[in-house]
Coordinates of C-alpha atoms in Angstrom, one line a residue:
Chain A
X713 CA 10.9 22.4 -73.0
X714 CA 13.4 19.6 -72.7
X715 CA 15.2 21.1 -75.7
X716 CA 15.3 24.5 -74.1
X717 CA 16.5 23.1 -70.8
X718 CA 19.3 21.5 -72.7
X719 CA 20.2 24.9 -74.2
X720 CA 18.9 24.1 -77.7
X721 CA 17.5 27.2 -79.5
X722 CA 15.4 25.0 -81.6
X723 CA 13.1 24.4 -78.6
X724 CA 12.6 28.2 -78.2
X725 CA 12.0 28.6 -82.0
X726 CA 9.2 26.0 -81.7
X727 CA 7.7 27.7 -78.7
X728 CA 7.9 31.1 -80.3
X729 CA 6.3 29.9 -83.6
X730 CA 3.5 28.3 -81.7
X731 CA 2.6 31.0 -79.2
X732 CA 4.0 34.3 -80.4
X733 CA 0.7 35.7 -81.7
X734 CA -1.2 34.7 -78.5
X735 CA 1.6 36.2 -76.3
X736 CA 1.7 39.4 -78.4
X737 CA -2.1 39.8 -78.3
X738 CA -2.1 39.4 -74.5
X739 CA 0.9 41.8 -74.1
X740 CA -0.7 44.4 -76.4
X741 CA -4.1 44.1 -74.7
X742 CA -2.5 44.8 -71.4
X743 CA 0.0 47.5 -72.3
X744 CA -1.9 49.0 -75.3
X745 CA 1.5 50.1 -76.8
X746 CA 3.2 48.1 -79.5
X747 CA 6.7 49.0 -78.4
X748 CA 6.1 48.0 -74.8
X749 CA 4.3 44.8 -75.9
X750 CA 7.2 43.9 -78.1
X751 CA 9.6 44.3 -75.2
X752 CA 7.3 42.3 -72.9
X753 CA 7.0 39.4 -75.5
X754 CA 10.8 39.3 -76.0
X755 CA 11.5 39.4 -72.2
X756 CA 8.8 36.7 -71.6
X757 CA 10.2 34.2 -74.2
X758 CA 13.7 34.8 -72.8
X759 CA 12.3 34.3 -69.3
X760 CA 11.0 30.9 -70.4
X761 CA 14.2 30.1 -72.2
X762 CA 16.4 31.0 -69.2
X763 CA 14.1 29.2 -66.7
X764 CA 13.3 26.1 -68.8
X765 CA 15.1 23.8 -66.3
X766 CA 12.8 25.1 -63.6
X767 CA 9.7 24.4 -65.7
X768 CA 10.7 20.7 -65.8
X769 CA 9.9 20.5 -62.1
X770 CA 6.6 22.3 -62.3
X771 CA 3.1 21.2 -63.3
X772 CA 0.9 22.7 -65.9
X773 CA 1.1 23.5 -69.6
X774 CA 3.9 25.4 -71.3
X775 CA 1.3 27.6 -72.8
X776 CA -0.2 28.5 -69.4
X777 CA 3.2 29.1 -68.0
X778 CA 4.3 31.4 -70.9
X779 CA 1.0 33.4 -70.8
X780 CA 1.3 33.8 -67.0
X781 CA 4.8 35.3 -67.5
X782 CA 3.6 37.5 -70.3
X783 CA 0.6 38.8 -68.3
X784 CA 2.7 39.3 -65.2
X785 CA 5.5 41.1 -67.1
X786 CA 3.0 43.3 -69.1
X787 CA 1.1 44.4 -65.9
X788 CA 4.5 45.1 -64.3
X789 CA 5.6 47.1 -67.3
X790 CA 2.4 49.2 -67.3
X791 CA 2.8 49.9 -63.5
X792 CA 6.4 50.9 -63.9
X793 CA 5.6 53.2 -66.8
X794 CA 2.8 54.7 -64.9
X795 CA 5.2 55.4 -62.0
X796 CA 8.0 56.5 -64.2
X797 CA 10.2 53.5 -63.4
X798 CA 12.2 51.9 -66.3
X799 CA 11.5 48.3 -67.1
X800 CA 14.1 46.0 -65.6
X801 CA 15.5 42.7 -66.9
X802 CA 13.4 40.2 -65.0
X803 CA 13.8 37.4 -67.4
X804 CA 15.3 35.4 -64.5
X805 CA 12.5 36.4 -62.2
X806 CA 10.5 33.7 -60.5
X807 CA 6.7 34.2 -60.8
X808 CA 4.5 34.6 -57.8
X809 CA 2.9 31.3 -56.9
X810 CA -0.6 32.5 -57.8
X811 CA 0.5 33.1 -61.4
X812 CA 2.0 29.6 -61.9
X813 CA -0.9 27.5 -60.8
X814 CA -1.2 24.2 -62.7
X815 CA -3.3 24.1 -65.7
X816 CA -5.9 21.5 -64.6
X817 CA -7.6 20.7 -67.8
X818 CA -5.0 20.0 -70.4
X819 CA -7.1 17.2 -71.7
X820 CA -10.1 19.5 -71.9
X821 CA -8.1 22.2 -73.6
X822 CA -7.0 19.7 -76.2
X823 CA -10.6 19.4 -77.5
X824 CA -11.5 23.0 -77.1
X825 CA -10.8 25.6 -79.7
X826 CA -10.3 29.3 -79.1
X827 CA -13.8 30.0 -80.4
X828 CA -15.4 27.8 -77.8
X829 CA -13.4 29.4 -75.0
X830 CA -14.3 32.9 -76.3
X831 CA -17.9 31.8 -76.3
X832 CA -17.6 30.6 -72.7
X833 CA -16.4 34.0 -71.7
X834 CA -19.4 35.7 -73.5
X835 CA -21.8 33.6 -71.4
X836 CA -20.7 35.4 -68.3
X837 CA -22.9 38.1 -67.0
X838 CA -21.3 41.5 -67.9
X839 CA -20.6 42.5 -64.3
X840 CA -18.8 39.2 -63.6
X841 CA -16.9 39.3 -66.9
X842 CA -15.9 43.0 -66.2
X843 CA -14.6 42.1 -62.7
X844 CA -12.5 39.2 -64.1
X845 CA -11.2 41.2 -67.0
X846 CA -10.2 44.2 -64.9
X847 CA -8.2 41.9 -62.7
X848 CA -6.7 39.8 -65.5
X849 CA -6.0 42.3 -68.2
X850 CA -5.6 45.5 -66.2
X851 CA -4.0 44.1 -63.2
X852 CA -6.4 45.8 -60.8
X853 CA -6.9 44.5 -57.3
X854 CA -10.4 43.8 -56.0
X855 CA -10.3 47.1 -54.0
X856 CA -9.3 49.0 -57.2
X857 CA -12.0 47.4 -59.2
X858 CA -14.5 48.4 -56.5
X859 CA -13.3 52.0 -56.7
X860 CA -13.4 52.0 -60.5
X861 CA -16.8 50.4 -60.9
X862 CA -18.5 51.9 -57.9
X863 CA -19.5 48.5 -56.6
X864 CA -19.0 47.5 -53.0
X865 CA -15.9 45.4 -52.3
X866 CA -17.9 42.4 -51.3
X867 CA -19.9 42.5 -54.5
X868 CA -16.7 42.6 -56.5
X869 CA -15.4 39.5 -54.6
X870 CA -18.7 37.8 -55.2
X871 CA -18.7 38.5 -58.9
X872 CA -15.2 37.2 -59.3
X873 CA -16.1 34.0 -57.5
X874 CA -19.3 33.4 -59.5
X875 CA -17.6 34.3 -62.7
X876 CA -14.6 32.0 -62.3
X877 CA -17.0 29.2 -61.2
X878 CA -19.2 29.7 -64.2
X879 CA -16.2 29.9 -66.5
X880 CA -14.8 26.7 -65.1
X881 CA -18.1 24.9 -65.7
X882 CA -18.2 26.2 -69.2
X883 CA -14.7 25.2 -70.1
X884 CA -15.1 21.8 -68.5
X885 CA -18.5 21.2 -70.2
X886 CA -19.0 23.7 -73.0
X887 CA -22.4 24.6 -74.3
X888 CA -22.7 24.0 -78.0
X889 CA -25.1 26.8 -78.9
X890 CA -25.0 30.5 -77.7
X891 CA -28.8 30.5 -77.0
X892 CA -28.6 27.8 -74.3
X893 CA -27.2 29.9 -71.5
X894 CA -29.8 29.5 -68.8
X895 CA -28.6 28.8 -65.3
X896 CA -25.1 30.3 -65.8
X897 CA -25.6 33.6 -64.0
Chain B
X1106 CA -0.8 29.9 -39.4
X1107 CA -2.4 33.3 -39.2
X1108 CA -5.1 32.7 -41.8
X1109 CA -7.6 29.9 -41.5
X1110 CA -8.4 27.5 -44.3
X1111 CA -11.9 29.1 -44.6
X1112 CA -10.4 32.5 -45.1
X1113 CA -8.2 31.1 -47.8
X1114 CA -11.2 29.8 -49.6
X1115 CA -12.8 33.2 -49.3
X1116 CA -9.7 34.8 -50.9
X1117 CA -9.2 32.2 -53.6
X1118 CA -10.8 34.0 -56.5
X1119 CA -8.8 37.2 -55.9
X1120 CA -5.6 35.2 -55.2
X1121 CA -5.6 33.2 -58.5
X1122 CA -6.3 36.4 -60.4
X1123 CA -3.5 38.2 -58.5
X1124 CA -6.1 40.7 -57.4
X1125 CA -5.6 40.8 -53.7
X1126 CA -3.9 43.5 -51.8
X1127 CA -0.2 42.8 -51.4
X1128 CA -0.5 41.8 -47.7
X1129 CA -3.3 39.3 -48.4
X1130 CA -1.3 37.8 -51.4
X1131 CA 1.7 37.2 -49.2
X1132 CA -0.5 35.7 -46.4
X1133 CA -2.3 33.3 -48.7
X1134 CA 1.0 32.2 -50.3
X1135 CA 2.5 31.7 -46.8
X1136 CA -0.5 29.7 -45.7
X1137 CA -0.5 27.5 -48.9
X1138 CA 3.2 26.8 -48.5
X1139 CA 2.6 25.4 -45.0
X1140 CA -0.9 24.1 -44.9
X1141 CA -1.5 20.3 -45.3
X1142 CA -5.0 20.8 -46.8
X1143 CA -5.1 20.4 -50.6
X1144 CA -7.1 23.6 -51.1
X1145 CA -8.6 22.3 -54.3
X1146 CA -10.6 25.6 -54.7
X1147 CA -7.3 27.4 -55.5
X1148 CA -6.3 24.7 -58.0
X1149 CA -9.7 24.6 -59.7
X1150 CA -10.2 28.4 -59.9
X1151 CA -6.5 28.9 -60.8
X1152 CA -6.9 26.4 -63.6
X1153 CA -9.4 28.7 -65.4
X1154 CA -7.0 31.7 -65.5
X1155 CA -4.8 30.5 -68.3
X1156 CA -7.8 30.3 -70.6
X1157 CA -8.7 34.0 -70.1
X1158 CA -6.1 34.9 -72.7
X1159 CA -8.1 32.9 -75.2
X1160 CA -10.7 35.7 -75.3
X1161 CA -8.2 37.6 -77.5
X1162 CA -7.7 37.2 -81.2
X1163 CA -4.1 36.3 -81.8
X1164 CA -2.1 39.2 -83.3
X1165 CA 1.1 38.9 -85.3
X1166 CA 4.0 40.8 -83.8
X1167 CA 6.6 42.4 -86.2
X1168 CA 8.6 39.8 -88.0
X1169 CA 11.9 41.1 -86.6
X1170 CA 10.8 40.2 -83.1
X1171 CA 11.4 36.5 -83.7
X1172 CA 15.0 37.0 -84.8
X1173 CA 15.5 39.4 -81.9
X1174 CA 14.3 36.7 -79.4
X1175 CA 16.4 34.0 -81.0
X1176 CA 19.4 36.2 -81.3
X1177 CA 19.3 37.0 -77.6
X1178 CA 19.0 33.3 -76.8
X1179 CA 22.0 32.5 -79.0
X1180 CA 23.9 35.2 -77.1
X1181 CA 23.0 33.5 -73.9
X1182 CA 24.5 30.3 -75.2
X1183 CA 27.6 32.0 -76.4
X1184 CA 28.0 33.6 -73.0
X1185 CA 27.4 30.3 -71.3
X1186 CA 30.0 28.6 -73.5
X1187 CA 32.5 31.4 -72.9
X1188 CA 32.0 30.9 -69.2
X1189 CA 32.5 27.2 -69.4
X1190 CA 35.4 27.0 -71.9
X1191 CA 38.9 27.0 -70.5
X1192 CA 40.9 30.0 -71.7
X1193 CA 43.2 29.3 -74.6
X1194 CA 46.5 29.9 -72.9
X1195 CA 46.1 27.4 -70.1
X1196 CA 45.1 24.7 -72.6
X1197 CA 48.2 25.3 -74.6
X1198 CA 50.3 25.4 -71.5
X1199 CA 48.8 22.2 -70.3
X1200 CA 49.6 20.6 -73.6
X1201 CA 53.1 21.8 -73.5
X1202 CA 53.7 20.4 -70.1
X1203 CA 52.2 17.1 -71.2
X1204 CA 54.5 16.9 -74.2
X1205 CA 57.5 16.8 -71.9
X1206 CA 56.3 13.4 -70.6
X1207 CA 56.1 10.2 -72.4
X1208 CA 52.3 10.4 -72.8
X1209 CA 51.5 12.6 -75.7
X1210 CA 48.6 10.4 -76.6
X1211 CA 45.8 12.1 -74.6
X1212 CA 46.2 15.1 -76.9
X1213 CA 44.9 12.9 -79.8
X1214 CA 42.0 10.6 -79.6
X1215 CA 43.6 7.3 -80.4
X1216 CA 42.4 3.9 -79.2
X1217 CA 44.6 2.2 -76.7
X1218 CA 45.7 -0.5 -79.2
X1219 CA 46.7 2.1 -81.9
X1220 CA 48.5 4.1 -79.2
X1221 CA 50.4 1.0 -78.1
X1222 CA 51.4 0.1 -81.7
X1223 CA 52.5 3.7 -82.3
X1224 CA 54.5 3.7 -79.1
X1225 CA 56.4 0.7 -80.3
X1226 CA 57.0 2.1 -83.7
X1227 CA 58.0 5.5 -82.8
X1228 CA 61.2 6.4 -81.1
X1229 CA 61.4 8.7 -78.1
X1230 CA 62.7 11.6 -80.3
X1231 CA 59.9 11.2 -82.9
X1232 CA 57.3 11.1 -80.2
X1233 CA 58.5 14.4 -78.8
X1234 CA 58.5 15.9 -82.2
X1235 CA 55.0 14.7 -82.9
X1236 CA 53.9 15.9 -79.5
X1237 CA 55.4 19.3 -80.2
X1238 CA 53.6 19.5 -83.6
X1239 CA 50.4 18.6 -81.9
X1240 CA 51.0 21.3 -79.3
X1241 CA 51.5 23.9 -82.0
X1242 CA 48.6 22.8 -84.0
X1243 CA 46.4 22.5 -80.9
X1244 CA 47.4 25.9 -79.7
X1245 CA 46.7 27.4 -83.2
X1246 CA 43.3 25.6 -83.3
X1247 CA 42.4 27.1 -79.9
X1248 CA 43.4 30.5 -81.0
X1249 CA 41.3 30.2 -84.2
X1250 CA 38.4 28.8 -82.2
X1251 CA 38.7 31.8 -79.8
X1252 CA 38.8 34.2 -82.7
X1253 CA 35.8 32.6 -84.3
X1254 CA 33.9 32.7 -81.0
X1255 CA 34.7 36.4 -80.6
X1256 CA 33.5 37.1 -84.1
X1257 CA 30.3 35.2 -83.5
X1258 CA 29.7 37.2 -80.3
X1259 CA 30.4 40.5 -82.0
X1260 CA 28.0 39.5 -84.8
X1261 CA 25.3 38.6 -82.4
X1262 CA 25.8 41.8 -80.4
X1263 CA 25.7 43.9 -83.6
X1264 CA 22.5 42.1 -84.7
X1265 CA 20.8 43.0 -81.4
X1266 CA 21.8 46.6 -81.8
X1267 CA 20.6 46.9 -85.4
X1268 CA 17.3 45.3 -84.5
X1269 CA 16.7 47.7 -81.7
X1270 CA 17.9 50.6 -83.9
X1271 CA 15.3 49.7 -86.5
X1272 CA 12.4 49.9 -84.2
X1273 CA 10.3 53.1 -84.7
X1274 CA 10.2 54.2 -81.1
X1275 CA 13.8 53.5 -80.3
X1276 CA 15.8 56.5 -79.1
X1277 CA 19.2 56.6 -80.9
X1278 CA 22.5 58.3 -80.6
X1279 CA 25.6 58.3 -82.8
X1280 CA 28.5 58.6 -80.5
X1281 CA 31.5 60.6 -81.8
X1282 CA 35.0 61.2 -80.3
X1283 CA 35.4 64.3 -78.2
X1284 CA 39.2 64.1 -78.3
X1285 CA 40.0 63.3 -81.9
X1286 CA 40.9 59.7 -81.0
X1287 CA 38.9 58.1 -83.7
X1288 CA 36.7 56.2 -81.3
X1289 CA 33.0 56.0 -82.3
X1290 CA 29.8 54.2 -81.4
X1291 CA 26.1 53.8 -81.4
X1292 CA 23.5 53.8 -78.6
X1293 CA 20.0 52.5 -78.9
X1294 CA 17.5 53.1 -76.1
X1295 CA 14.0 51.6 -75.9
X1296 CA 11.2 53.4 -74.1
X1297 CA 11.4 50.7 -71.5
X1298 CA 14.9 51.7 -70.4
X1299 CA 16.8 49.0 -72.2
X1300 CA 19.9 50.3 -73.8
X1301 CA 22.5 48.8 -76.1
X1302 CA 25.8 50.6 -76.7
X1303 CA 28.4 49.5 -79.3
X1304 CA 31.8 51.2 -79.3
X1305 CA 34.8 50.9 -81.7
X1306 CA 38.3 52.3 -81.8
X1307 CA 38.8 52.3 -78.1
X1308 CA 42.2 52.3 -76.6
X1309 CA 43.1 49.3 -74.4
X1310 CA 42.5 49.8 -70.7
X1311 CA 45.0 49.0 -68.0
X1312 CA 44.5 47.2 -64.7
X1313 CA 41.1 47.9 -63.2
X1314 CA 40.3 50.6 -65.8
X1315 CA 36.9 50.4 -67.6
X1316 CA 34.9 52.4 -69.9
X1317 CA 31.7 53.7 -68.3
X1318 CA 28.6 54.8 -70.1
X1319 CA 27.0 57.9 -68.5
X1320 CA 23.5 59.3 -69.1
X1321 CA 22.6 62.9 -68.4
X1322 CA 18.9 63.5 -68.4
X1323 CA 19.1 67.1 -67.3
X1324 CA 19.8 66.4 -63.6
X1325 CA 22.9 67.6 -61.9
X1326 CA 24.6 64.2 -61.6
X1327 CA 24.8 61.9 -64.6
X1328 CA 23.6 58.4 -64.0
X1329 CA 26.0 55.5 -64.8
X1330 CA 24.3 53.1 -67.3
X1331 CA 27.1 50.6 -66.9
X1332 CA 30.7 49.8 -67.7
X1333 CA 32.3 47.8 -70.4
X1334 CA 35.6 46.3 -71.2
X1335 CA 37.5 46.5 -74.5
X1336 CA 38.4 43.5 -76.6
X1337 CA 41.6 43.2 -78.4
X1338 CA 40.1 44.8 -81.5
X1339 CA 39.2 48.0 -79.5
X1340 CA 35.5 47.2 -79.4
X1341 CA 33.2 47.2 -76.4
X1342 CA 29.5 46.4 -75.9
X1343 CA 27.0 47.3 -73.2
X1344 CA 23.5 45.8 -72.7
X1345 CA 21.6 47.0 -69.6
X1346 CA 18.2 47.9 -68.4
X1347 CA 16.8 50.5 -66.0
X1348 CA 18.2 53.5 -67.9
X1349 CA 16.2 56.6 -67.4
X1350 CA 14.2 57.6 -70.5
X1351 CA 13.3 61.2 -71.2
X1352 CA 12.9 63.1 -74.4
X1353 CA 16.4 64.4 -74.5
X1354 CA 19.4 62.5 -73.1
X1355 CA 23.1 63.1 -73.4
X1356 CA 25.1 59.9 -73.5
X1357 CA 28.9 60.0 -73.0
X1358 CA 31.6 57.5 -72.3
X1359 CA 34.5 58.0 -70.0
X1360 CA 37.6 56.0 -69.3
X1361 CA 37.3 55.4 -65.5
X1362 CA 39.9 54.0 -63.1
X1363 CA 37.5 51.2 -61.9
X1364 CA 34.0 50.0 -62.3
X1365 CA 32.9 51.3 -58.9
X1366 CA 33.0 55.0 -59.7
X1367 CA 29.6 56.7 -59.1
X1368 CA 30.3 59.9 -61.0
X1369 CA 32.4 60.5 -64.1
X1370 CA 36.0 61.2 -63.4
X1371 CA 37.8 60.3 -66.5
X1372 CA 38.1 62.1 -69.9
X1373 CA 35.1 61.9 -72.2
X1374 CA 36.0 59.6 -75.1
X1375 CA 32.8 59.7 -77.1
X1376 CA 29.4 61.4 -76.7
X1377 CA 26.1 62.0 -78.4
X1378 CA 22.5 63.2 -77.8
X1379 CA 19.8 60.6 -77.8
X1380 CA 16.8 61.3 -79.9
X1381 CA 14.2 59.6 -82.0

């Protein structure tokens, strides 16, 4: 990030080489269209590049920051497309505060692999996981999730809270084996 | 503070996932920006969110995307440098003015001692001659540097256009002259509304004149995609977003009296129909 803040493309190359597949997977999961996902990834990396100096003042991991930008940009692209509005150049855009919260477990993340994190997600009861995924990957509000799933709004809120809490516990203290999931729901 | 801290805790899960209604999102942000409480629940739940992407298997994007990202970043650097660099003429002019005084040394990086020795060795006339030579060489170097920079910029712009052109869902148009002027160009439009236009063979503009790129998507009034200026080789380049995208678009370029025009007024220089 320091390299990028100093205007060195090498820093962006490193960032791209490290996270492009994750960024593209997230963009594609949200947009479901390769062309749109490619645009989102390009705009997101350029957003990081152009705002690298701002990152120096922020907390959290570069990975978390980049993925928050990808997610925000992808959801925005889908909404714009749905409403017939063209995608704008928002690579200079500052993210909403809720999307740039600090990554609180960088030390934990260092000893977790993607497989363990995926396993933690599978431990969630389906309804909790669905509520979180509809919000995270589809950009739906709690009210929209309630409409889509037919669950009362209060239930959706409760599922989100319980799901995030359980996920937090799992990430902080991952269970080694899939069969030992008692007490998580 | 309209919202209580208890209410913030209640809204925390929706907030960190960006899943609150817009009004609530704003109120929570407003509260957090002013509240002295640490609101650890926001930080703790928010810390989970970046890991949700880990549920996905990484997917390799097309290989060209890497070069496209880096090429755009390099264009940023070029643009930044162009904005920071002094124009060539003032540099040469400044050097010329300096040469009229007895201090030609700042034009060359010599140490004070060497400068002092040279001063003693060189007569006034030879110093002026040397300074004049430096001015000429310096000016030439600045011109060469400027040309090189322009060439790099053009190369970077062309690369961006070709990358976009090569993508399967890009809408494309070859722009041909409507008036036999020999001007030509290419336009590439992404489904997202991002358009690149490269034009060649344009006549130089005068005063506030610009070339404007217009898009007609079937409506009564064409929309202005943007304006561009012409370099000394007769080339121009446009890179903008928010262009309407429909199945059939007619793109045309007019020479306009100024950048503020809201409807085409000048003659059509080149035009083409955008299609897959």
